[in-house]
CSV table of C-alpha atoms in Angstrom, one decimal:
chain,number,residue,atom,x,y,z
B,22,MET,CA,-15.0,36.1,-45.7
B,23,ASP,CA,-12.9,36.9,-48.8
B,24,ALA,CA,-10.1,37.9,-46.5
B,25,VAL,CA,-10.2,34.5,-44.9
B,26,ILE,CA,-10.1,32.7,-48.2
B,27,ALA,CA,-7.3,34.9,-49.5
B,28,SER,CA,-5.3,34.3,-46.4
B,29,LEU,CA,-5.6,30.5,-46.3
B,30,PRO,CA,-1.9,30.0,-46.8
B,31,GLN,CA,-1.1,32.2,-43.8
B,32,TYR,CA,-3.7,30.4,-41.7
B,33,TRP,CA,-2.3,27.1,-42.7
B,34,ASP,CA,1.2,28.1,-41.8
B,35,GLY,CA,0.0,29.4,-38.4
B,36,PHE,CA,-2.0,26.3,-37.8
B,37,LEU,CA,1.0,24.1,-38.4
B,38,ARG,CA,3.2,26.2,-36.1
B,39,THR,CA,0.5,26.1,-33.4
B,40,LEU,CA,0.2,22.4,-33.8
B,41,TYR,CA,4.0,22.1,-33.6
B,42,LEU,CA,4.3,24.2,-30.5
B,43,SER,CA,1.4,22.3,-28.8
B,44,VAL,CA,2.7,18.8,-29.7
B,45,ILE,CA,6.3,19.4,-28.7
B,46,SER,CA,5.4,21.3,-25.5
B,47,GLY,CA,2.7,18.7,-24.7
B,48,ILE,CA,5.1,15.8,-24.9
B,49,ILE,CA,7.7,17.5,-22.8
B,50,ALA,CA,5.1,18.6,-20.3
B,51,LEU,CA,3.7,15.0,-20.0
B,52,ILE,CA,7.2,13.6,-19.3
B,53,VAL,CA,8.3,16.3,-16.9
B,54,GLY,CA,4.9,16.4,-15.2
B,55,THR,CA,4.9,12.6,-14.6
B,56,ILE,CA,8.4,12.8,-13.2
B,57,LEU,CA,7.3,15.7,-10.9
B,58,ALA,CA,4.3,13.7,-9.8
B,59,ALA,CA,6.6,10.7,-9.0
B,60,MET,CA,8.9,12.9,-7.0
B,61,ARG,CA,5.9,14.3,-5.1
B,62,VAL,CA,4.9,10.8,-3.9
B,63,SER,CA,8.4,9.5,-3.4
B,64,PRO,CA,9.8,8.5,0.0
B,65,VAL,CA,12.6,11.1,-0.4
B,66,ALA,CA,11.7,14.3,1.4
B,67,ALA,CA,14.0,16.5,-0.7
B,68,LEU,CA,12.4,15.3,-3.9
B,69,ARG,CA,8.9,15.9,-2.5
B,70,GLY,CA,9.9,19.4,-1.4
B,71,PHE,CA,11.4,20.3,-4.8
B,72,SER,CA,8.3,19.0,-6.7
B,73,THR,CA,5.9,20.9,-4.4
B,74,PHE,CA,7.9,24.1,-4.8
B,75,TYR,CA,8.1,23.9,-8.5
B,76,VAL,CA,4.4,23.0,-9.0
B,77,GLU,CA,3.2,25.8,-6.8
B,78,VAL,CA,5.5,28.4,-8.4
B,79,ALA,CA,4.8,27.4,-12.0
B,80,ARG,CA,1.0,27.1,-11.8
B,81,ASN,CA,0.5,30.2,-9.8
B,82,THR,CA,2.5,32.5,-12.1
B,83,PRO,CA,0.8,34.1,-15.0
B,84,LEU,CA,1.8,32.4,-18.3
B,85,THR,CA,2.8,35.7,-19.8
B,86,ILE,CA,5.4,36.2,-17.1
B,87,ILE,CA,6.8,32.8,-17.7
B,88,PHE,CA,7.0,33.6,-21.4
B,89,PHE,CA,8.7,36.9,-20.6
B,90,PHE,CA,11.2,35.0,-18.5
B,91,ALA,CA,11.9,32.4,-21.2
B,92,ALA,CA,12.1,34.8,-24.1
B,93,ILE,CA,14.0,37.7,-22.5
B,94,VAL,CA,15.6,36.8,-19.1
B,95,LEU,CA,16.9,33.3,-20.1
B,96,PRO,CA,19.0,34.7,-23.0
B,97,ARG,CA,20.5,37.3,-20.7
B,98,LEU,CA,21.5,34.5,-18.4
B,99,GLY,CA,23.4,32.9,-21.2
B,100,VAL,CA,20.8,30.5,-22.5
B,101,LYS,CA,20.9,31.3,-26.2
B,102,PHE,CA,18.6,29.9,-28.9
B,103,GLU,CA,18.2,30.6,-32.6
B,104,GLN,CA,14.4,31.0,-32.7
B,105,PHE,CA,11.8,32.3,-30.3
B,106,GLU,CA,9.9,29.1,-30.8
B,107,VAL,CA,12.4,27.5,-28.4
B,108,ALA,CA,11.6,30.0,-25.7
B,109,ALA,CA,7.9,29.4,-26.4
B,110,ILE,CA,8.3,25.7,-26.0
B,111,ILE,CA,10.3,26.1,-22.7
B,112,ALA,CA,7.6,28.5,-21.3
B,113,LEU,CA,4.7,26.3,-22.4
B,114,SER,CA,6.1,23.0,-21.3
B,115,SER,CA,7.4,24.2,-17.9
B,116,TYR,CA,4.0,25.9,-17.2
B,117,THR,CA,1.9,23.0,-18.3
B,118,ALA,CA,4.1,20.4,-16.5
B,119,ALA,CA,3.0,21.8,-13.2
B,120,PHE,CA,-0.7,21.1,-14.0
B,121,ILE,CA,0.0,17.7,-15.4
B,122,ALA,CA,2.0,16.9,-12.2
B,123,GLU,CA,-1.1,17.7,-10.1
B,124,ALA,CA,-3.4,15.7,-12.3
B,125,VAL,CA,-1.1,12.7,-12.2
B,126,ARG,CA,-0.7,13.0,-8.5
B,127,SER,CA,-4.4,13.0,-7.9
B,128,GLY,CA,-4.7,10.0,-10.2
B,129,VAL,CA,-2.0,8.2,-8.2
B,130,ASN,CA,-3.9,9.0,-5.0
B,131,SER,CA,-7.1,7.5,-6.5
B,132,VAL,CA,-5.5,4.0,-6.7
B,133,PRO,CA,-6.2,2.1,-3.5
B,134,VAL,CA,-3.1,2.1,-1.2
B,135,GLY,CA,-3.3,-1.7,-0.9
B,136,GLN,CA,-2.2,-2.0,-4.5
B,137,ALA,CA,1.1,-0.3,-3.7
B,138,GLU,CA,1.5,-2.2,-0.4
B,139,ALA,CA,1.0,-5.5,-2.2
B,140,ALA,CA,3.6,-4.5,-4.9
B,141,ARG,CA,6.0,-3.4,-2.2
B,142,SER,CA,5.7,-6.6,-0.3
B,143,ILE,CA,6.7,-8.7,-3.2
B,144,GLY,CA,9.9,-6.7,-3.3
B,145,MET,CA,9.3,-4.1,-6.0
B,146,THR,CA,11.2,-0.9,-5.8
B,147,PHE,CA,9.5,2.5,-5.7
B,148,ILE,CA,9.9,3.0,-9.4
B,149,GLN,CA,8.6,-0.5,-10.2
B,150,VAL,CA,5.6,0.0,-7.9
B,151,LEU,CA,4.8,3.2,-9.7
B,152,GLY,CA,5.5,2.0,-13.3
B,153,PHE,CA,3.9,-1.4,-13.2
B,154,ILE,CA,1.1,-1.1,-10.7
B,155,VAL,CA,0.0,2.4,-9.7
B,156,LEU,CA,0.4,4.5,-12.9
B,157,PRO,CA,-1.3,2.0,-15.2
B,158,GLN,CA,-4.3,2.0,-12.9
B,159,ALA,CA,-4.2,5.8,-12.5
B,160,VAL,CA,-4.4,6.4,-16.2
B,161,ARG,CA,-8.1,6.0,-16.3
B,162,THR,CA,-8.8,8.7,-13.8
B,163,VAL,CA,-6.1,10.9,-15.2
B,164,ILE,CA,-7.2,11.0,-18.8
B,165,PRO,CA,-10.1,13.5,-18.5
B,166,PRO,CA,-8.2,16.1,-16.6
B,167,LEU,CA,-5.1,15.5,-18.7
B,168,ILE,CA,-7.0,16.2,-21.9
B,169,ASN,CA,-8.4,19.4,-20.3
B,170,ILE,CA,-4.9,20.5,-19.6
B,171,LEU,CA,-3.7,19.7,-23.2
B,172,ILE,CA,-6.6,21.7,-24.6
B,173,ALA,CA,-5.7,24.6,-22.4
B,174,LEU,CA,-2.1,24.2,-23.6
B,175,VAL,CA,-3.2,24.5,-27.3
B,176,LYS,CA,-5.0,27.7,-26.5
B,177,ASN,CA,-2.2,29.0,-24.2
B,178,SER,CA,0.2,28.6,-27.1
B,179,SER,CA,-1.4,31.8,-28.5
B,180,VAL,CA,0.6,33.8,-26.0
B,181,ALA,CA,3.6,32.9,-28.2
B,182,GLY,CA,2.1,35.2,-30.8
B,183,ALA,CA,2.9,38.1,-28.6
B,184,PHE,CA,6.5,37.0,-28.4
B,185,PHE,CA,7.5,37.1,-32.1
B,186,VAL,CA,6.3,33.6,-33.0
B,187,LEU,CA,4.1,33.6,-36.0
B,188,GLU,CA,1.6,30.9,-35.0
B,189,LEU,CA,-2.2,31.1,-35.5
B,190,PHE,CA,-2.7,34.0,-33.1
B,191,GLY,CA,0.3,35.9,-34.4
B,192,TYR,CA,-1.0,35.6,-38.0
B,193,GLY,CA,-4.4,36.6,-36.7
B,194,ARG,CA,-3.0,39.9,-35.4
B,195,GLN,CA,-1.1,40.5,-38.6
B,196,LEU,CA,-4.1,39.7,-40.8
B,197,SER,CA,-6.4,41.9,-38.7
B,198,ASN,CA,-4.1,44.8,-39.5
B,199,ASP,CA,-4.0,43.9,-43.2
B,200,TYR,CA,-7.8,43.6,-43.4
B,201,GLY,CA,-9.0,46.3,-40.9
B,202,ASP,CA,-12.6,46.1,-42.3
B,203,GLN,CA,-13.0,42.3,-41.8
B,204,VAL,CA,-11.5,41.8,-38.4
B,205,LEU,CA,-14.5,39.7,-37.2
B,206,TRP,CA,-14.1,37.2,-40.1
B,207,ILE,CA,-10.3,37.0,-39.6
B,208,LEU,CA,-10.7,36.2,-35.9
B,209,LEU,CA,-13.5,33.7,-36.5
B,210,GLY,CA,-11.1,32.0,-39.0
B,211,VAL,CA,-8.4,31.9,-36.2
B,212,ALA,CA,-10.9,30.4,-33.8
B,213,PHE,CA,-11.9,27.8,-36.4
B,214,PHE,CA,-8.4,26.6,-36.8
B,215,TYR,CA,-8.0,26.3,-33.0
B,216,LEU,CA,-11.1,24.2,-32.8
B,217,LEU,CA,-9.6,22.0,-35.5
B,218,ILE,CA,-7.1,20.9,-32.9
B,219,THR,CA,-9.1,21.1,-29.6
B,220,VAL,CA,-12.3,19.4,-30.7
B,221,PRO,CA,-10.5,16.2,-31.9
B,222,LEU,CA,-8.6,16.2,-28.6
B,223,GLY,CA,-11.9,16.1,-26.7
B,224,LEU,CA,-13.1,13.2,-28.9
B,225,LEU,CA,-9.8,11.4,-28.3
B,226,ALA,CA,-10.4,11.7,-24.5
B,227,HIS,CA,-13.8,9.9,-24.8
B,228,PHE,CA,-12.2,7.2,-26.9
B,229,VAL,CA,-9.2,6.6,-24.6
B,230,GLU,CA,-11.4,6.7,-21.5
B,231,ARG,CA,-13.5,3.8,-22.8
B,232,LYS,CA,-10.4,1.9,-23.9
B,233,VAL,CA,-8.6,1.9,-20.6
B,234,ALA,CA,-11.6,1.1,-18.4
B,235,ILE,CA,-10.5,-1.3,-15.7
B,236,ALA,CA,-12.9,-3.8,-14.1
B,237,ARG,CA,-12.9,-3.5,-10.3
L,8,MET,CA,12.3,-22.7,23.7
L,9,THR,CA,10.2,-19.7,22.9
L,10,THR,CA,12.5,-17.2,24.6
L,11,GLN,CA,15.5,-15.1,23.8
L,12,ALA,CA,17.3,-14.7,20.5
L,13,SER,CA,18.5,-18.2,19.8
L,14,GLY,CA,20.7,-18.2,16.7
L,15,ASP,CA,18.1,-19.8,14.6
L,16,ALA,CA,15.4,-17.1,15.0
L,17,LEU,CA,14.1,-16.4,11.5
L,18,VAL,CA,12.1,-13.4,12.6
L,19,SER,CA,13.1,-11.5,15.7
L,20,LEU,CA,11.6,-8.4,17.3
L,21,ASN,CA,13.3,-6.9,20.2
L,22,GLY,CA,11.9,-4.0,22.3
L,23,VAL,CA,9.7,-2.8,19.5
L,24,ASN,CA,7.6,0.3,20.2
L,25,LYS,CA,5.3,2.3,18.0
L,26,HIS,CA,3.0,5.3,18.6
L,27,TYR,CA,0.2,6.7,16.5
L,28,GLY,CA,0.3,10.2,18.0
L,29,GLN,CA,-0.8,9.7,21.6
L,30,LEU,CA,-1.8,6.1,21.1
L,31,HIS,CA,0.9,3.6,22.1
L,32,VAL,CA,0.1,0.8,19.7
L,33,LEU,CA,3.1,-1.5,20.2
L,34,LYS,CA,4.5,-1.7,23.7
L,35,ASP,CA,8.0,-3.2,24.1
L,36,ILE,CA,7.3,-6.2,21.8
L,37,ASN,CA,9.7,-9.1,22.0
L,38,LEU,CA,9.0,-12.0,19.7
L,39,GLN,CA,11.2,-14.7,18.2
L,40,VAL,CA,10.0,-17.0,15.5
L,41,ARG,CA,12.1,-20.0,14.5
L,42,LYS,CA,12.3,-21.5,11.1
L,43,GLY,CA,9.3,-23.7,10.3
L,44,GLU,CA,7.3,-22.4,13.2
L,45,VAL,CA,3.7,-21.3,12.8
L,46,VAL,CA,2.8,-18.5,15.2
L,47,VAL,CA,-0.8,-17.4,15.4
L,48,VAL,CA,-1.4,-13.9,16.8
L,49,ILE,CA,-4.8,-13.3,18.4
L,50,GLY,CA,-6.4,-10.7,20.5
L,51,PRO,CA,-9.2,-8.2,20.5
L,52,SER,CA,-9.4,-5.6,17.7
L,53,GLY,CA,-7.2,-2.6,18.3
L,54,SER,CA,-4.7,-4.7,20.2
L,55,GLY,CA,-2.0,-3.9,17.7
L,56,LYS,CA,-1.7,-7.3,16.1
L,57,SER,CA,-2.1,-6.1,12.5
L,58,THR,CA,0.4,-3.3,13.1
L,59,LEU,CA,2.8,-5.9,14.5
L,60,CYS,CA,2.4,-8.0,11.4
L,61,ARG,CA,2.8,-5.0,9.0
L,62,ALA,CA,5.9,-3.8,10.9
L,63,ILE,CA,7.7,-7.1,10.1
L,64,ASN,CA,8.0,-6.1,6.4
L,65,ARG,CA,8.1,-2.4,7.3
L,66,LEU,CA,4.7,-1.5,5.8
L,67,GLU,CA,4.6,0.2,9.2
L,68,THR,CA,7.6,2.0,10.6
L,69,ILE,CA,8.6,1.6,14.2
L,70,ASP,CA,9.7,4.2,16.7
L,71,ASP,CA,12.3,2.1,18.4
L,72,GLY,CA,13.5,-1.4,19.0
L,73,ALA,CA,14.9,-3.8,16.3
L,74,ILE,CA,13.3,-6.2,13.8
L,75,ALA,CA,15.5,-8.7,12.0
L,76,ILE,CA,14.7,-11.2,9.4
L,77,ASP,CA,17.1,-14.2,9.2
L,78,GLY,CA,19.7,-12.3,11.2
L,79,LYS,CA,19.5,-9.2,9.0
L,80,LYS,CA,18.2,-5.9,10.5
L,81,LEU,CA,15.3,-4.4,8.5
L,82,PRO,CA,16.8,-1.7,6.2
L,83,GLU,CA,15.4,1.8,6.2
L,84,GLU,CA,14.2,2.3,2.6
L,85,GLY,CA,15.3,1.8,-0.9
L,86,LYS,CA,16.7,-1.3,-2.7
L,87,ASP,CA,17.8,-3.1,0.4
L,88,LEU,CA,14.4,-3.0,1.9
L,89,ALA,CA,12.9,-4.2,-1.4
L,90,HIS,CA,15.3,-7.1,-1.4
L,91,LEU,CA,14.3,-8.1,2.1
L,92,ARG,CA,10.6,-7.8,1.3
L,93,ALA,CA,11.0,-10.2,-1.5
L,94,ASP,CA,11.9,-12.8,1.1
L,95,VAL,CA,8.8,-12.0,3.2
L,96,GLY,CA,5.5,-13.1,1.8
L,97,MET,CA,2.5,-11.0,2.8
L,98,VAL,CA,-1.2,-11.8,2.5
L,99,PHE,CA,-3.7,-9.0,3.2
L,100,GLN,CA,-7.2,-8.9,4.6
L,101,SER,CA,-8.4,-7.3,1.4
L,102,PHE,CA,-6.4,-9.5,-1.0
L,103,ASN,CA,-5.0,-6.5,-2.9
L,104,LEU,CA,-4.6,-8.4,-6.1
L,105,PHE,CA,-3.3,-6.1,-8.9
L,106,ALA,CA,-6.7,-5.1,-10.4
L,107,HIS,CA,-5.4,-4.5,-14.0
L,108,LYS,CA,-3.5,-7.8,-14.3
L,109,THR,CA,-4.7,-11.3,-15.0
L,110,ILE,CA,-4.5,-13.9,-12.3
L,111,LEU,CA,-1.5,-15.5,-13.9
L,112,GLU,CA,0.2,-12.1,-14.3
L,113,ASN,CA,-0.5,-11.3,-10.6
L,114,VAL,CA,1.6,-14.4,-9.7
L,115,THR,CA,4.4,-14.0,-12.3
L,116,LEU,CA,5.0,-10.2,-11.9
L,117,GLY,CA,7.1,-10.5,-8.8
L,118,PRO,CA,9.4,-13.3,-10.2
L,119,ILE,CA,9.8,-11.6,-13.6
L,120,LYS,CA,10.3,-8.0,-12.4
L,121,VAL,CA,12.0,-8.5,-9.1
L,122,LYS,CA,13.9,-11.8,-9.4
L,123,LYS,CA,14.4,-11.5,-13.2
L,124,VAL,CA,13.1,-15.1,-13.8
L,125,ALA,CA,12.5,-15.8,-17.5
L,126,LYS,CA,8.8,-15.5,-18.5
L,127,GLY,CA,8.4,-19.1,-19.6
L,128,THR,CA,9.8,-20.4,-16.3
L,129,ALA,CA,7.8,-17.9,-14.3
L,130,ASP,CA,4.6,-18.9,-16.1
L,131,LYS,CA,5.2,-22.6,-15.5
L,132,GLU,CA,5.9,-22.1,-11.8
L,133,ALA,CA,2.9,-19.8,-11.4
L,134,MET,CA,0.6,-22.3,-13.0
L,135,ALA,CA,1.8,-25.0,-10.6
L,136,LEU,CA,1.2,-22.7,-7.7
L,137,LEU,CA,-2.3,-21.8,-8.9
L,138,GLU,CA,-3.1,-25.5,-9.4
L,139,ARG,CA,-1.8,-26.1,-5.8
L,140,VAL,CA,-4.2,-23.5,-4.4
L,141,GLY,CA,-7.0,-24.8,-6.6
L,142,VAL,CA,-7.5,-21.9,-9.0
L,143,GLY,CA,-5.5,-23.0,-12.0
L,144,HIS,CA,-8.4,-22.8,-14.4
L,145,GLN,CA,-8.9,-19.1,-13.5
L,146,ALA,CA,-5.5,-18.0,-14.8
L,147,PRO,CA,-6.6,-15.8,-17.7
L,148,LYS,CA,-9.3,-13.9,-15.7
L,149,LEU,CA,-9.0,-10.6,-14.0
L,150,PRO,CA,-9.2,-10.5,-10.2
L,151,ALA,CA,-12.6,-8.9,-10.1
L,152,GLN,CA,-14.1,-11.9,-11.8
L,153,LEU,CA,-13.1,-14.2,-8.9
L,154,SER,CA,-14.8,-14.8,-5.6
L,155,GLY,CA,-13.2,-13.5,-2.4
L,156,GLY,CA,-12.0,-16.9,-1.4
L,157,GLN,CA,-10.4,-17.5,-4.8
L,158,GLN,CA,-8.8,-14.1,-4.8
L,159,GLN,CA,-7.2,-14.7,-1.4
L,160,ARG,CA,-5.9,-18.1,-2.6
L,161,VAL,CA,-4.4,-16.3,-5.6
L,162,ALA,CA,-2.8,-13.8,-3.2
L,163,ILE,CA,-1.2,-16.7,-1.3
L,164,ALA,CA,0.1,-18.1,-4.6
L,165,ARG,CA,1.5,-14.6,-5.5
L,166,ALA,CA,3.4,-14.5,-2.2
L,167,LEU,CA,4.6,-18.1,-2.6
L,168,ALA,CA,5.9,-17.4,-6.1
L,169,MET,CA,8.7,-15.3,-4.5
L,170,LYS,CA,9.8,-18.4,-2.6
L,171,PRO,CA,9.7,-16.4,0.7
L,172,LYS,CA,11.5,-17.5,3.9
L,173,VAL,CA,8.5,-16.5,6.0
L,174,MET,CA,4.8,-15.8,5.3
L,175,LEU,CA,2.8,-13.1,7.0
L,176,PHE,CA,-1.0,-13.3,7.1
L,177,ASP,CA,-2.8,-10.2,8.2
L,178,GLU,CA,-6.4,-11.4,9.0
L,179,PRO,CA,-6.6,-13.3,5.7
L,180,THR,CA,-10.1,-14.5,6.2
L,181,SER,CA,-11.7,-11.5,7.9
L,182,ALA,CA,-13.1,-10.1,4.6
L,183,LEU,CA,-14.5,-13.4,3.4
L,184,ASP,CA,-18.0,-14.8,3.3
L,185,PRO,CA,-18.3,-17.6,5.9
L,186,GLU,CA,-18.5,-20.3,3.2
L,187,MET,CA,-15.2,-19.2,1.7
L,188,ILE,CA,-13.2,-19.2,4.9
L,189,ASN,CA,-12.4,-22.9,4.9
L,190,GLU,CA,-11.0,-23.0,1.4
L,191,VAL,CA,-8.4,-20.4,2.4
L,192,LEU,CA,-7.7,-22.0,5.8
L,193,ASP,CA,-7.2,-25.4,4.1
L,194,VAL,CA,-4.5,-23.9,1.9
L,195,MET,CA,-2.8,-22.3,4.9
L,196,ILE,CA,-3.0,-25.5,6.9
L,197,GLN,CA,-1.4,-27.4,4.0
L,198,LEU,CA,1.3,-24.7,3.9
L,199,ALA,CA,2.0,-25.1,7.6
L,200,LYS,CA,2.3,-28.9,7.2
L,201,GLU,CA,4.9,-28.4,4.5
L,202,GLY,CA,7.1,-26.5,7.0
L,203,MET,CA,6.6,-22.9,6.0
L,204,THR,CA,7.4,-20.4,8.6
L,205,MET,CA,4.2,-18.4,9.2
L,206,ILE,CA,3.0,-15.5,11.3
L,207,VAL,CA,-0.8,-15.4,11.2
L,208,VAL,CA,-3.0,-12.7,12.6
L,209,THR,CA,-6.5,-14.2,12.7
L,210,HIS,CA,-9.7,-14.6,14.6
L,211,GLU,CA,-10.0,-18.2,13.5
L,212,MET,CA,-9.5,-20.1,16.7
L,213,GLY,CA,-10.0,-23.4,14.8
L,214,PHE,CA,-6.9,-22.6,12.7
L,215,ALA,CA,-4.9,-21.7,15.8
L,216,ARG,CA,-5.8,-25.0,17.4
L,217,LYS,CA,-5.1,-27.1,14.3
L,218,ALA,CA,-2.0,-25.5,12.8
L,219,ALA,CA,-0.2,-23.3,15.3
L,220,ASP,CA,2.9,-24.2,17.2
L,221,ARG,CA,2.5,-21.1,19.4
L,222,VAL,CA,-0.3,-18.8,20.1
L,223,VAL,CA,0.6,-15.2,20.9
L,224,PHE,CA,-2.1,-13.3,22.7
L,225,MET,CA,-2.0,-9.5,22.4
L,226,ALA,CA,-4.0,-6.8,24.2
L,227,ASP,CA,-3.5,-3.1,24.3
L,228,GLY,CA,-0.3,-3.2,22.3
L,229,GLN,CA,1.4,-5.8,24.5
L,230,ILE,CA,2.1,-9.5,24.2
L,231,VAL,CA,0.2,-10.8,27.2
L,232,GLU,CA,0.6,-14.6,26.6
L,233,ASP,CA,2.9,-16.7,24.5
L,234,ALA,CA,2.0,-20.4,24.8
L,235,THR,CA,1.2,-23.6,22.9
L,236,PRO,CA,-2.4,-23.8,21.6
L,237,GLU,CA,-3.3,-26.5,24.2
L,238,GLU,CA,-2.0,-24.4,27.0
L,239,PHE,CA,-3.5,-21.2,25.9
L,240,PHE,CA,-7.0,-22.5,25.1
L,241,THR,CA,-7.4,-24.9,28.1
L,242,ASN,CA,-5.4,-23.0,30.7
L,243,PRO,CA,-5.0,-19.3,29.9
L,244,LYS,CA,-3.0,-17.5,32.6
L,245,SER,CA,-4.0,-13.8,32.3
L,246,ASP,CA,-7.4,-12.4,33.1
L,247,ARG,CA,-7.3,-10.6,29.8
L,248,ALA,CA,-7.0,-13.8,27.9
L,249,LYS,CA,-9.6,-15.6,30.0
L,250,ASP,CA,-12.0,-12.7,29.4
L,251,PHE,CA,-11.3,-12.8,25.6
L,252,LEU,CA,-11.8,-16.5,25.3
L,253,SER,CA,-14.9,-16.5,27.4
L,254,LYS,CA,-16.5,-14.0,25.0
L,255,LEU,CA,-15.6,-16.2,22.1
L,256,LEU,CA,-17.0,-19.3,23.6
L,257,THR,CA,-20.4,-18.0,24.6
L,258,HIS,CA,-21.5,-17.8,20.9
């Protein structure tokens, strides 16, 4: 317990870095995932094919391997970055985007097809149909799985700790070494700070779900 | 006057075929609809009449043949198709009002987003249309709060807001409770009187008698008869049509 209190500054620093990784990766993944989902339902076969390929590869590859690729292979291919955080963000967002794409696609499929047909028959383009009619109605069904994915993202960001990024888990490892006799407390402290992010996310899910309820 | 591609055909289908797997749903369809004409398509269910209607604005693709609106061939996909659809109003059996938009927004969305009409103008025109179909006071409500008949009248207003050259009705009263059918048919009859070009797939023989210029009878994916309502109802030529009409009249 003393170890936890003595290490609060490190915890705080790690907490902020975990939060930073999660928020940035989450935003990028939401944008990329939505675009991938749009490609998946588009009338252009090449876009559908690309999206399907990407999603299947990304979500069926272990996250550690994607991290390895981003942190070690990308730099060898000439993609240079100053900090390993950038590699972590690339890995986390490209991995999470695949799951978000699947969630959004299933949400799109939950909207009755007549809605899109009506929108198309008043002359809307594919993008307009999606943006004005289908996605706003898909939000309601997409929110619960989306929050699940984001919670998983927060926890997945701990993999960055193994790739030289000092976030919560990275500090956890360091502190466990420093306080070998109080490892249990140190790790409980780490878990507590993760919960500080993930529990409010769950609460947010409930709130947003109620807010966007559509009468049918 | 009902035959081959006269220059003023607004909607023309030539040699249109469509298959669903093994099923040949549209067999060599030829149909010309002139400006201002009201064509009612009737026939037993499964005869391909809805598919025909949906093919005209390419909600269904066709295997071969040609469909042209106002002399322009239906584009494949993309912006050109969207432009063409803006000129073709469509009313569905299940209304398909946008569930997350108010009644007013349902009508103004097309003009604002597709035709880039200013919101003030679009609102004013939409209100006039809603008044015309008798649901002006429902403007701020959501579709789910309206009865089926009211929703379908809104759907007609939504299509009219795009100032279409032709209106397609795909069994517009089939999902309605009996007491609501007339309120929708009245709006359609009014529209026909005002000179709108209409293609109506329906089971309402009363509407066909009252408002149609031509009745097209379909069976098994083919156009079996194409005649004026008087001719068709009093003196059907094919056995298929006689059979169909006799079944209707016994009840």
